[in-house]
mmCIF file of C-alpha atoms in Angstrom:
data_model
loop_
_atom_site.group_PDB
_atom_site.id
_atom_site.type_symbol
_atom_site.label_atom_id
_atom_site.label_comp_id
_atom_site.label_asym_id
_atom_site.label_seq_id
_atom_site.Cartn_x
_atom_site.Cartn_y
_atom_site.Cartn_z
ATOM 1 C CA MET A 17 -23.730 -4.942 12.057
ATOM 2 C CA SER A 18 -20.668 -3.998 14.629
ATOM 3 C CA GLN A 19 -21.312 -3.213 18.016
ATOM 4 C CA GLY A 20 -19.288 0.145 18.892
ATOM 5 C CA ASN A 21 -19.002 4.031 18.599
ATOM 6 C CA LEU A 22 -19.789 4.499 14.836
ATOM 7 C CA LEU A 23 -16.580 7.226 13.944
ATOM 8 C CA LEU A 24 -17.382 7.670 10.171
ATOM 9 C CA ARG A 25 -18.922 5.396 7.079
ATOM 10 C CA MET A 26 -17.942 5.679 3.380
ATOM 11 C CA GLU A 27 -19.857 5.158 0.588
ATOM 12 C CA LEU A 28 -17.390 4.324 -2.132
ATOM 13 C CA ARG A 29 -17.026 4.030 -6.219
ATOM 14 C CA SER A 30 -14.458 1.276 -6.944
ATOM 15 C CA ASP A 31 -12.283 3.810 -8.851
ATOM 16 C CA PRO A 32 -8.636 3.688 -7.553
ATOM 17 C CA GLU A 33 -8.752 7.931 -7.933
ATOM 18 C CA MET A 34 -11.450 7.410 -4.993
ATOM 19 C CA LEU A 35 -8.509 5.665 -2.392
ATOM 20 C CA CYS A 36 -6.470 9.073 -2.197
ATOM 21 C CA ALA A 37 -9.503 10.414 -0.516
ATOM 22 C CA VAL A 38 -9.730 7.532 1.267
ATOM 23 C CA ARG A 39 -5.856 7.762 2.879
ATOM 24 C CA GLY A 40 -6.881 10.821 3.846
ATOM 25 C CA ALA A 41 -9.153 10.865 5.790
ATOM 26 C CA LEU A 42 -8.508 7.707 7.665
ATOM 27 C CA ALA A 43 -5.089 9.264 8.073
ATOM 28 C CA HIS A 44 -6.708 11.987 10.154
ATOM 29 C CA LEU A 45 -9.171 9.813 12.002
ATOM 30 C CA ALA A 46 -6.934 7.458 13.218
ATOM 31 C CA GLU A 47 -4.550 10.557 14.598
ATOM 32 C CA LYS A 48 -7.427 11.555 16.172
ATOM 33 C CA LEU A 49 -7.962 8.131 18.194
ATOM 34 C CA GLY A 50 -4.464 8.863 19.410
ATOM 35 C CA PHE A 51 -2.330 5.877 17.191
ATOM 36 C CA PRO A 52 1.231 6.952 16.969
ATOM 37 C CA GLU A 53 2.664 8.327 13.608
ATOM 38 C CA ALA A 54 3.982 4.830 12.719
ATOM 39 C CA GLU A 55 0.472 2.753 13.372
ATOM 40 C CA CYS A 56 -1.483 5.443 11.498
ATOM 41 C CA ARG A 57 0.903 4.741 8.565
ATOM 42 C CA ALA A 58 0.112 1.000 9.110
ATOM 43 C CA VAL A 59 -3.839 1.608 8.789
ATOM 44 C CA VAL A 60 -3.745 3.629 6.297
ATOM 45 C CA LEU A 61 -1.592 1.255 4.066
ATOM 46 C CA ALA A 62 -3.709 -2.030 5.304
ATOM 47 C CA VAL A 63 -7.179 -0.195 4.378
ATOM 48 C CA ASP A 64 -5.446 0.826 0.746
ATOM 49 C CA GLU A 65 -4.361 -2.467 -0.098
ATOM 50 C CA ALA A 66 -7.765 -3.818 0.869
ATOM 51 C CA LEU A 67 -9.619 -1.461 -0.941
ATOM 52 C CA THR A 68 -6.871 -2.395 -4.174
ATOM 53 C CA ASN A 69 -7.856 -6.162 -3.502
ATOM 54 C CA ILE A 70 -11.784 -5.256 -3.559
ATOM 55 C CA ILE A 71 -11.088 -3.113 -6.882
ATOM 56 C CA ARG A 72 -8.945 -5.159 -8.757
ATOM 57 C CA HIS A 73 -10.335 -8.885 -7.606
ATOM 58 C CA ALA A 74 -14.058 -8.796 -6.133
ATOM 59 C CA TYR A 75 -15.088 -6.088 -9.213
ATOM 60 C CA GLY A 76 -12.131 -6.953 -12.137
ATOM 61 C CA GLY A 77 -11.141 -3.574 -12.131
ATOM 62 C CA GLN A 78 -15.202 -1.928 -13.120
ATOM 63 C CA THR A 79 -14.478 1.430 -11.405
ATOM 64 C CA GLU A 80 -18.575 2.229 -10.534
ATOM 65 C CA GLN A 81 -19.288 -0.717 -8.404
ATOM 66 C CA PRO A 82 -20.477 -0.172 -4.805
ATOM 67 C CA ILE A 83 -17.700 -0.471 -1.759
ATOM 68 C CA GLU A 84 -19.023 0.755 1.376
ATOM 69 C CA ALA A 85 -16.706 1.396 4.619
ATOM 70 C CA SER A 86 -17.561 1.595 8.402
ATOM 71 C CA PHE A 87 -14.816 2.773 11.048
ATOM 72 C CA ARG A 88 -15.849 1.684 14.743
ATOM 73 C CA ARG A 89 -14.459 2.465 18.390
ATOM 74 C CA ILE A 90 -14.938 -0.835 19.966
ATOM 75 C CA SER A 91 -14.236 -2.743 23.093
ATOM 76 C CA LEU A 92 -12.601 -5.846 22.959
ATOM 77 C CA ASP A 93 -12.517 -8.337 25.788
ATOM 78 C CA GLU A 94 -11.026 -11.226 24.257
ATOM 79 C CA ASP A 95 -8.004 -13.372 25.358
ATOM 80 C CA ALA A 96 -5.889 -12.743 22.689
ATOM 81 C CA LEU A 97 -7.330 -9.179 22.298
ATOM 82 C CA ARG A 98 -7.991 -7.009 24.699
ATOM 83 C CA GLY A 99 -9.148 -3.219 25.163
ATOM 84 C CA GLU A 100 -9.923 -0.615 22.932
ATOM 85 C CA ALA A 101 -9.486 -0.725 19.157
ATOM 86 C CA LEU A 102 -10.344 0.502 15.721
ATOM 87 C CA GLU A 103 -12.360 -1.934 13.622
ATOM 88 C CA ILE A 104 -12.964 -1.220 10.152
ATOM 89 C CA VAL A 105 -15.278 -2.947 8.028
ATOM 90 C CA LEU A 106 -14.944 -3.150 3.789
ATOM 91 C CA GLU A 107 -18.027 -4.638 2.220
ATOM 92 C CA ASP A 108 -18.437 -5.313 -1.550
ATOM 93 C CA ARG A 109 -20.690 -6.766 -4.000
ATOM 94 C CA GLY A 110 -18.606 -8.999 -5.802
ATOM 95 C CA PRO A 111 -18.377 -12.759 -5.992
ATOM 96 C CA ALA A 112 -17.647 -14.791 -3.028
ATOM 97 C CA VAL A 113 -13.529 -14.146 -2.041
ATOM 98 C CA ASP A 114 -12.327 -17.876 -2.661
ATOM 99 C CA ARG A 115 -10.626 -18.572 0.290
ATOM 100 C CA GLU A 116 -7.778 -20.301 -0.847
ATOM 101 C CA LYS A 117 -6.636 -17.403 -2.788
ATOM 102 C CA LEU A 118 -6.306 -16.015 0.443
ATOM 103 C CA CYS A 119 -3.091 -17.142 1.560
ATOM 104 C CA GLY A 120 -0.502 -14.737 -0.167
ATOM 105 C CA ARG A 121 2.521 -15.648 -1.400
ATOM 106 C CA PRO A 122 6.356 -16.761 -0.599
ATOM 107 C CA LEU A 123 7.643 -13.525 0.498
ATOM 108 C CA GLU A 124 10.997 -15.336 -1.002
ATOM 109 C CA GLU A 125 9.756 -14.865 -4.273
ATOM 110 C CA VAL A 126 11.038 -11.979 -6.395
ATOM 111 C CA ARG A 127 8.215 -11.043 -8.597
ATOM 112 C CA PRO A 128 5.776 -8.032 -8.389
ATOM 113 C CA GLY A 129 2.408 -8.813 -7.468
ATOM 114 C CA GLY A 130 0.665 -10.949 -4.332
ATOM 115 C CA LEU A 131 1.724 -8.406 -1.608
ATOM 116 C CA GLY A 132 -1.221 -6.747 -0.689
ATOM 117 C CA LEU A 133 -2.677 -9.201 1.654
ATOM 118 C CA HIS A 134 0.941 -9.744 3.364
ATOM 119 C CA PHE A 135 0.555 -5.813 3.913
ATOM 120 C CA ILE A 136 -2.823 -6.274 5.162
ATOM 121 C CA ARG A 137 -1.614 -8.593 7.765
ATOM 122 C CA GLN A 138 1.247 -7.219 8.430
ATOM 123 C CA SER A 139 -0.162 -3.989 9.845
ATOM 124 C CA MET A 140 -3.533 -5.006 11.723
ATOM 125 C CA ASP A 141 -3.997 -6.916 14.932
ATOM 126 C CA ARG A 142 -7.266 -9.034 13.653
ATOM 127 C CA VAL A 143 -7.995 -9.805 9.769
ATOM 128 C CA GLU A 144 -11.665 -11.883 9.022
ATOM 129 C CA PHE A 145 -13.157 -12.481 5.748
ATOM 130 C CA ARG A 146 -16.821 -13.387 5.879
ATOM 131 C CA ARG A 147 -19.745 -13.570 3.502
ATOM 132 C CA SER A 148 -23.178 -12.179 4.279
ATOM 133 C CA ASN A 149 -26.374 -11.503 2.558
ATOM 134 C CA GLY A 150 -24.385 -11.832 -0.697
ATOM 135 C CA ARG A 151 -21.899 -9.478 0.110
ATOM 136 C CA ASN A 152 -18.542 -9.748 0.663
ATOM 137 C CA GLN A 153 -17.165 -8.528 4.159
ATOM 138 C CA LEU A 154 -13.894 -7.745 5.552
ATOM 139 C CA HIS A 155 -13.131 -6.891 9.206
ATOM 140 C CA LEU A 156 -9.851 -5.276 10.323
ATOM 141 C CA VAL A 157 -9.036 -4.078 13.961
ATOM 142 C CA LYS A 158 -6.307 -2.198 14.960
ATOM 143 C CA MET A 159 -5.668 -2.109 19.076
ATOM 144 C CA LEU A 160 -5.462 1.083 20.697
ATOM 145 C CA ARG A 161 -2.472 0.471 22.915
ATOM 146 C CA LYS A 162 -2.002 1.501 26.805
ATOM 147 C CA ALA A 163 0.044 4.313 25.787
ATOM 148 C CA GLU A 164 -2.084 5.822 23.399
ATOM 149 C CA LEU A 165 -5.521 5.976 25.785
ATOM 150 C CA GLN A 166 -3.658 7.766 28.393
ATOM 151 C CA LYS A 167 -2.728 10.186 25.875
ATOM 152 C CA LEU A 168 -5.865 10.781 25.243
ATOM 153 C CA SER A 169 -7.239 10.558 28.832
ATOM 154 C CA MET B 20 2.094 11.198 -8.608
ATOM 155 C CA GLN B 21 4.132 13.434 -10.731
ATOM 156 C CA ILE B 22 7.049 12.069 -12.456
ATOM 157 C CA ALA B 23 9.512 14.272 -14.365
ATOM 158 C CA ALA B 24 12.577 12.617 -16.228
ATOM 159 C CA ARG B 25 15.770 14.033 -16.710
ATOM 160 C CA HIS B 26 19.275 12.848 -18.895
ATOM 161 C CA LEU B 27 22.554 12.974 -17.727
ATOM 162 C CA ASP B 28 25.063 11.444 -20.408
ATOM 163 C CA LYS B 29 23.524 7.590 -20.301
ATOM 164 C CA ILE B 30 21.299 8.135 -17.004
ATOM 165 C CA THR B 31 17.646 8.673 -17.030
ATOM 166 C CA ILE B 32 17.060 10.246 -13.551
ATOM 167 C CA PHE B 33 12.919 10.052 -12.781
ATOM 168 C CA ASP B 34 12.016 12.421 -10.148
ATOM 169 C CA ILE B 35 8.625 11.444 -8.625
ATOM 170 C CA SER B 36 6.622 13.040 -6.129
ATOM 171 C CA GLY B 37 2.755 12.294 -4.622
ATOM 172 C CA ASP B 38 1.185 8.728 -4.126
ATOM 173 C CA ILE B 39 2.097 5.708 -6.008
ATOM 174 C CA ASP B 40 -0.598 4.020 -5.518
ATOM 175 C CA LEU B 41 -3.329 1.307 -7.661
ATOM 176 C CA ALA B 42 -4.474 4.754 -9.593
ATOM 177 C CA THR B 43 -0.843 5.953 -10.774
ATOM 178 C CA SER B 44 1.283 2.905 -10.421
ATOM 179 C CA PRO B 45 0.970 1.795 -14.042
ATOM 180 C CA GLN B 46 2.501 5.570 -15.321
ATOM 181 C CA LEU B 47 4.853 4.899 -13.318
ATOM 182 C CA ARG B 48 6.039 1.344 -14.588
ATOM 183 C CA LYS B 49 4.792 2.371 -18.109
ATOM 184 C CA ALA B 50 7.991 5.009 -17.496
ATOM 185 C CA VAL B 51 10.307 3.067 -16.177
ATOM 186 C CA LEU B 52 9.817 -0.200 -18.485
ATOM 187 C CA ARG B 53 10.145 2.671 -21.661
ATOM 188 C CA GLU B 54 13.616 4.024 -20.420
ATOM 189 C CA LEU B 55 14.859 0.471 -19.567
ATOM 190 C CA LYS B 56 13.331 -1.820 -22.605
ATOM 191 C CA GLU B 57 12.820 0.673 -25.045
ATOM 192 C CA LEU B 58 15.503 3.292 -24.992
ATOM 193 C CA ARG B 59 18.188 0.371 -23.577
ATOM 194 C CA MET B 60 19.458 3.219 -20.950
ATOM 195 C CA PRO B 61 22.461 1.458 -18.848
ATOM 196 C CA ARG B 62 21.157 3.108 -15.891
ATOM 197 C CA VAL B 63 17.631 4.462 -14.727
ATOM 198 C CA VAL B 64 17.144 6.317 -11.100
ATOM 199 C CA LEU B 65 14.160 6.289 -8.847
ATOM 200 C CA ASN B 66 14.252 9.814 -6.851
ATOM 201 C CA LEU B 67 11.981 9.028 -4.295
ATOM 202 C CA LYS B 68 12.554 11.997 -1.782
ATOM 203 C CA ALA B 69 9.108 13.531 -2.616
ATOM 204 C CA VAL B 70 7.328 10.227 -2.923
ATOM 205 C CA ARG B 71 4.758 10.765 0.070
ATOM 206 C CA TYR B 72 3.068 6.946 -0.393
ATOM 207 C CA ILE B 73 3.667 4.187 -2.139
ATOM 208 C CA ASP B 74 1.526 0.687 -1.657
ATOM 209 C CA SER B 75 2.377 -2.779 -2.816
ATOM 210 C CA SER B 76 1.324 -2.024 -6.329
ATOM 211 C CA GLY B 77 4.168 0.442 -6.036
ATOM 212 C CA VAL B 78 6.380 -1.541 -4.842
ATOM 213 C CA ALA B 79 5.611 -4.150 -7.876
ATOM 214 C CA SER B 80 6.334 -1.678 -10.318
ATOM 215 C CA LEU B 81 9.942 -1.074 -8.466
ATOM 216 C CA VAL B 82 9.971 -4.983 -8.799
ATOM 217 C CA GLU B 83 9.017 -5.099 -12.268
ATOM 218 C CA GLY B 84 11.629 -2.467 -13.246
ATOM 219 C CA LEU B 85 14.449 -3.897 -11.277
ATOM 220 C CA LYS B 86 13.567 -7.080 -13.111
ATOM 221 C CA ALA B 87 13.459 -5.519 -16.633
ATOM 222 C CA SER B 88 17.098 -4.208 -15.915
ATOM 223 C CA ARG B 89 18.391 -7.153 -15.091
ATOM 224 C CA ASP B 90 17.168 -8.673 -18.640
ATOM 225 C CA VAL B 91 18.674 -6.144 -20.674
ATOM 226 C CA GLY B 92 21.967 -5.866 -18.062
ATOM 227 C CA SER B 93 21.064 -1.843 -16.792
ATOM 228 C CA ARG B 94 21.308 -0.951 -13.792
ATOM 229 C CA PHE B 95 17.961 -0.185 -11.268
ATOM 230 C CA VAL B 96 18.956 2.639 -8.524
ATOM 231 C CA LEU B 97 16.498 4.109 -5.835
ATOM 232 C CA PHE B 98 17.464 7.187 -3.711
ATOM 233 C CA GLY B 99 15.964 9.245 -1.549
ATOM 234 C CA LEU B 100 13.701 7.098 0.680
ATOM 235 C CA ASN B 101 11.940 8.635 3.366
ATOM 236 C CA THR B 102 10.401 6.402 6.294
ATOM 237 C CA THR B 103 7.001 5.700 4.382
ATOM 238 C CA VAL B 104 8.638 4.216 1.789
ATOM 239 C CA ARG B 105 11.192 2.378 3.545
ATOM 240 C CA GLU B 106 8.675 1.007 5.952
ATOM 241 C CA VAL B 107 6.528 -0.403 2.851
ATOM 242 C CA LEU B 108 9.672 -1.565 1.445
ATOM 243 C CA GLN B 109 10.528 -3.189 4.441
ATOM 244 C CA LEU B 110 7.566 -4.725 4.968
ATOM 245 C CA SER B 111 7.773 -6.264 1.580
ATOM 246 C CA LYS B 112 11.168 -8.233 2.726
ATOM 247 C CA LEU B 113 12.047 -6.564 -0.956
ATOM 248 C CA VAL B 114 14.485 -3.957 0.465
ATOM 249 C CA LYS B 115 17.663 -5.875 0.099
ATOM 250 C CA ILE B 116 17.293 -6.613 -3.609
ATOM 251 C CA PHE B 117 16.950 -3.341 -4.793
ATOM 252 C CA GLU B 118 20.284 -1.032 -5.090
ATOM 253 C CA ILE B 119 19.233 2.111 -2.619
ATOM 254 C CA TYR B 120 21.137 4.837 -1.557
ATOM 255 C CA GLU B 121 20.866 8.572 0.641
ATOM 256 C CA ASP B 122 21.427 10.620 -2.224
ATOM 257 C CA GLU B 123 22.409 11.743 -5.645
ATOM 258 C CA ASP B 124 25.091 12.215 -5.593
ATOM 259 C CA GLN B 125 25.966 8.744 -4.469
ATOM 260 C CA ALA B 126 23.607 7.645 -7.196
ATOM 261 C CA LEU B 127 25.406 8.817 -9.414
ATOM 262 C CA ALA B 128 28.495 8.143 -8.285
ATOM 263 C CA ILE B 129 29.085 4.270 -8.469
#
């Protein structure tokens, strides 16, 4: 369990129709936290793409499988990441993710598909896959920059 | 997502609004591929002005449209990209492969 201030928790079905609702809620949350517009869009895109991957790959398109999403405000004190951040954890009960398949693809290839993971990595400051208690967990972190914190204070 | 088709001589214009995501991109893909592959329209134009959101599945549908247009010798044209759509296309590094115009007049003129 991640430490930090829990802001929102969602239990979803793996139904693509639910994505719109998650995007709406997350856009409001990111705005409330003080992320600038472009970063709000980046966070929403990353979570949407991650949920899309869960629906398509972990659950093979089944629409009734469970997904849990939690959103926390955390403080990081590491060399690479230091300060306030939004942490998002997405959890599914699908088969273990094959890490070999998590490398994305070269963007020079003009073909549909394979862009989701690239979008997630470009949009977030940290992306980590874990397997715990028979569940896949995707941990995403987006740092709140100094300017945004000043706006909040 | 809402999608409406207009036909102007040998051009099909799709006016698209709302969100293009995993739930809705199959509808866009089907509509675009029908015009290109079945009806063999020489030019298919997508009006994206009212698109609020697009994700990788939406971008994949656009890429499929582009590839189908190349296969049949048609043109696949986009116009009216707002900040959100442009950002996602830029993130995909695919923005340069599409024929993109600012507005409908330009998209239909050339």
